[in-house]
Tab-separated table of C-alpha atoms in Angstrom:
chain	number	residue	atom	x	y	z
A	240	MET	CA	118.311	-79.758	-15.504
A	241	THR	CA	119.828	-79.887	-18.978
A	242	GLN	CA	118.247	-77.495	-21.481
A	243	GLN	CA	119.277	-76.999	-25.083
A	244	ILE	CA	117.734	-75.386	-28.168
A	245	PHE	CA	118.013	-76.925	-31.651
A	246	GLN	CA	117.687	-75.339	-35.108
A	247	THR	CA	118.405	-77.039	-38.428
A	248	ASP	CA	118.461	-76.097	-42.082
A	249	LYS	CA	117.266	-79.656	-42.859
A	250	ALA	CA	113.698	-78.672	-41.909
A	251	PRO	CA	111.582	-75.694	-42.968
A	252	ALA	CA	112.429	-72.449	-41.227
A	253	PRO	CA	110.086	-71.526	-38.364
A	254	VAL	CA	107.511	-68.883	-39.268
A	255	GLY	CA	108.075	-67.080	-35.964
A	256	LEU	CA	110.527	-66.693	-33.111
A	257	TYR	CA	110.820	-70.278	-31.856
A	258	PRO	CA	113.277	-73.164	-32.216
A	259	HIS	CA	112.701	-76.399	-34.077
A	260	ALA	CA	113.169	-78.267	-30.805
A	261	ARG	CA	114.061	-77.798	-27.171
A	262	ARG	CA	115.577	-80.370	-24.876
A	263	VAL	CA	114.608	-80.305	-21.207
A	264	GLY	CA	116.196	-83.134	-19.235
A	265	ASN	CA	115.671	-86.306	-21.241
A	266	LEU	CA	112.667	-84.966	-23.166
A	267	LEU	CA	112.757	-83.293	-26.571
A	268	PHE	CA	109.852	-80.981	-27.431
A	269	LEU	CA	109.407	-80.218	-31.128
A	270	SER	CA	107.672	-77.032	-32.213
A	271	GLY	CA	104.851	-77.432	-34.716
A	272	ILE	CA	106.306	-78.750	-37.961
A	273	GLY	CA	104.544	-78.587	-41.304
A	274	PRO	CA	105.218	-79.975	-44.774
A	275	ARG	CA	107.115	-77.075	-46.323
A	276	VAL	CA	110.335	-78.142	-48.033
A	277	ALA	CA	113.515	-77.172	-46.167
A	278	GLY	CA	115.203	-74.090	-47.596
A	279	SER	CA	112.176	-72.939	-49.596
A	280	VAL	CA	108.518	-71.953	-49.361
A	281	GLU	CA	107.454	-74.913	-51.520
A	282	ILE	CA	104.646	-77.038	-50.108
A	283	PRO	CA	104.385	-80.425	-51.844
A	284	GLY	CA	101.120	-80.902	-53.712
A	285	VAL	CA	99.755	-77.387	-53.061
A	286	GLN	CA	98.439	-75.118	-55.790
A	287	LEU	CA	97.748	-71.506	-54.835
A	288	ASP	CA	95.938	-68.727	-56.667
A	289	ASP	CA	97.519	-65.294	-57.194
A	290	ALA	CA	96.248	-64.129	-53.780
A	291	GLY	CA	97.859	-67.096	-52.000
A	292	ASN	CA	94.623	-69.002	-51.411
A	293	ILE	CA	94.685	-72.782	-51.691
A	294	LEU	CA	93.148	-74.007	-54.948
A	295	GLN	CA	93.930	-77.644	-54.266
A	296	TYR	CA	96.299	-79.783	-52.241
A	297	ASP	CA	97.513	-83.362	-51.951
A	298	ILE	CA	97.299	-84.520	-48.328
A	299	ALA	CA	99.388	-87.636	-49.069
A	300	ALA	CA	102.296	-85.541	-50.376
A	301	GLN	CA	102.038	-83.263	-47.338
A	302	CYS	CA	101.987	-86.228	-44.923
A	303	HIS	CA	105.147	-87.746	-46.405
A	304	GLN	CA	106.939	-84.380	-46.281
A	305	VAL	CA	105.890	-83.529	-42.719
A	306	PHE	CA	107.117	-86.931	-41.497
A	307	LYS	CA	110.413	-86.328	-43.313
A	308	ASN	CA	110.707	-82.910	-41.633
A	309	VAL	CA	109.996	-84.333	-38.168
A	310	ARG	CA	112.619	-87.033	-38.719
A	311	SER	CA	115.168	-84.366	-39.729
A	312	VAL	CA	114.561	-82.340	-36.563
A	313	LEU	CA	114.739	-85.442	-34.370
A	314	GLU	CA	118.029	-86.598	-35.893
A	315	THR	CA	119.596	-83.128	-35.816
A	316	SER	CA	118.660	-82.903	-32.139
A	317	GLY	CA	120.228	-86.255	-31.226
A	318	SER	CA	117.004	-88.247	-30.986
A	319	ASP	CA	115.301	-90.497	-33.534
A	320	TRP	CA	111.962	-91.720	-34.848
A	321	MET	CA	111.787	-94.638	-32.398
A	322	GLN	CA	112.053	-92.243	-29.455
A	323	LEU	CA	108.828	-90.370	-30.289
A	324	VAL	CA	106.421	-90.761	-27.362
A	325	ASP	CA	103.627	-88.309	-28.197
A	326	VAL	CA	102.333	-86.830	-31.459
A	327	THR	CA	99.633	-84.183	-31.835
A	328	VAL	CA	98.368	-83.833	-35.387
A	329	PHE	CA	96.512	-80.785	-36.662
A	330	LEU	CA	94.430	-81.232	-39.827
A	331	THR	CA	92.527	-78.449	-41.585
A	332	ASN	CA	89.983	-80.869	-43.108
A	333	ILE	CA	89.547	-83.954	-40.948
A	334	GLN	CA	86.481	-85.182	-42.878
A	335	GLN	CA	88.320	-85.272	-46.195
A	336	ASP	CA	91.887	-86.041	-45.079
A	337	PHE	CA	91.739	-88.304	-42.012
A	338	LYS	CA	91.659	-91.661	-43.845
A	339	THR	CA	94.618	-90.839	-46.096
A	340	TYR	CA	96.606	-89.346	-43.223
A	341	ASN	CA	95.760	-92.277	-40.939
A	342	ASP	CA	96.862	-94.839	-43.564
A	343	ILE	CA	100.181	-93.048	-44.160
A	344	TYR	CA	100.702	-92.541	-40.417
A	345	ALA	CA	100.348	-96.324	-39.961
A	346	GLU	CA	103.155	-96.899	-42.493
A	347	TYR	CA	105.554	-94.597	-40.638
A	348	PHE	CA	104.640	-95.778	-37.146
A	349	ALA	CA	104.369	-99.539	-37.716
A	350	ASP	CA	107.200	-100.220	-35.235
A	351	ASN	CA	106.871	-97.250	-32.893
A	352	LYS	CA	103.448	-96.458	-31.550
A	353	PRO	CA	103.573	-93.114	-29.708
A	354	CYS	CA	100.467	-91.663	-28.089
A	355	ARG	CA	98.535	-89.595	-30.619
A	356	THR	CA	95.905	-86.897	-30.707
A	357	THR	CA	94.367	-85.640	-33.956
A	358	VAL	CA	92.566	-82.294	-33.989
A	359	GLU	CA	90.779	-80.401	-36.745
A	360	ILE	CA	91.537	-76.698	-36.922
A	361	THR	CA	90.307	-74.008	-39.288
A	362	ALA	CA	93.706	-72.814	-40.503
A	363	LEU	CA	97.461	-72.972	-40.043
A	364	PRO	CA	99.908	-70.043	-40.377
A	365	THR	CA	100.943	-71.057	-43.900
A	366	PRO	CA	98.780	-72.674	-46.640
A	367	ILE	CA	99.286	-76.223	-45.359
A	368	ALA	CA	96.773	-78.929	-44.436
A	369	ILE	CA	98.751	-80.733	-41.700
A	370	GLU	CA	101.114	-79.892	-38.852
A	371	LEU	CA	102.665	-82.109	-36.171
A	372	LYS	CA	103.650	-81.266	-32.588
A	373	CYS	CA	105.836	-83.995	-31.086
A	374	ILE	CA	107.576	-85.066	-27.894
A	375	ALA	CA	110.437	-87.562	-27.913
A	376	THR	CA	112.961	-88.881	-25.461
A	377	ILE	CA	116.635	-88.088	-25.869
A	378	GLU	CA	119.720	-89.666	-24.302
């Protein structure tokens, strides 16, 4: 069975020892991808205090950036947006952010409707409010 690991500088660097994506046969598994900007530690719409705690954030800005990052990993790996088959979304504040995220998600997935699971969690490894874990097909 074909296996291949993918890394790209067009998405934020992983915060641990894992690849951006791994191909197994005709499936592409993406590691969790957040909204940090590629090549930096910038998180769109996030304001931190001196201790690194989140003062405020813009979930819309983070949604747009995380979708951009997922697209970059897909394309670098030889897949594309239309080949996404499953998306797991982690939100740190589902009560406050679900409507905005859901509206933006609908814009990006108007033509492709992968399976989706949305889960609220208490924290992510960096000061972000959203992370996606995706599976796509690959030729």
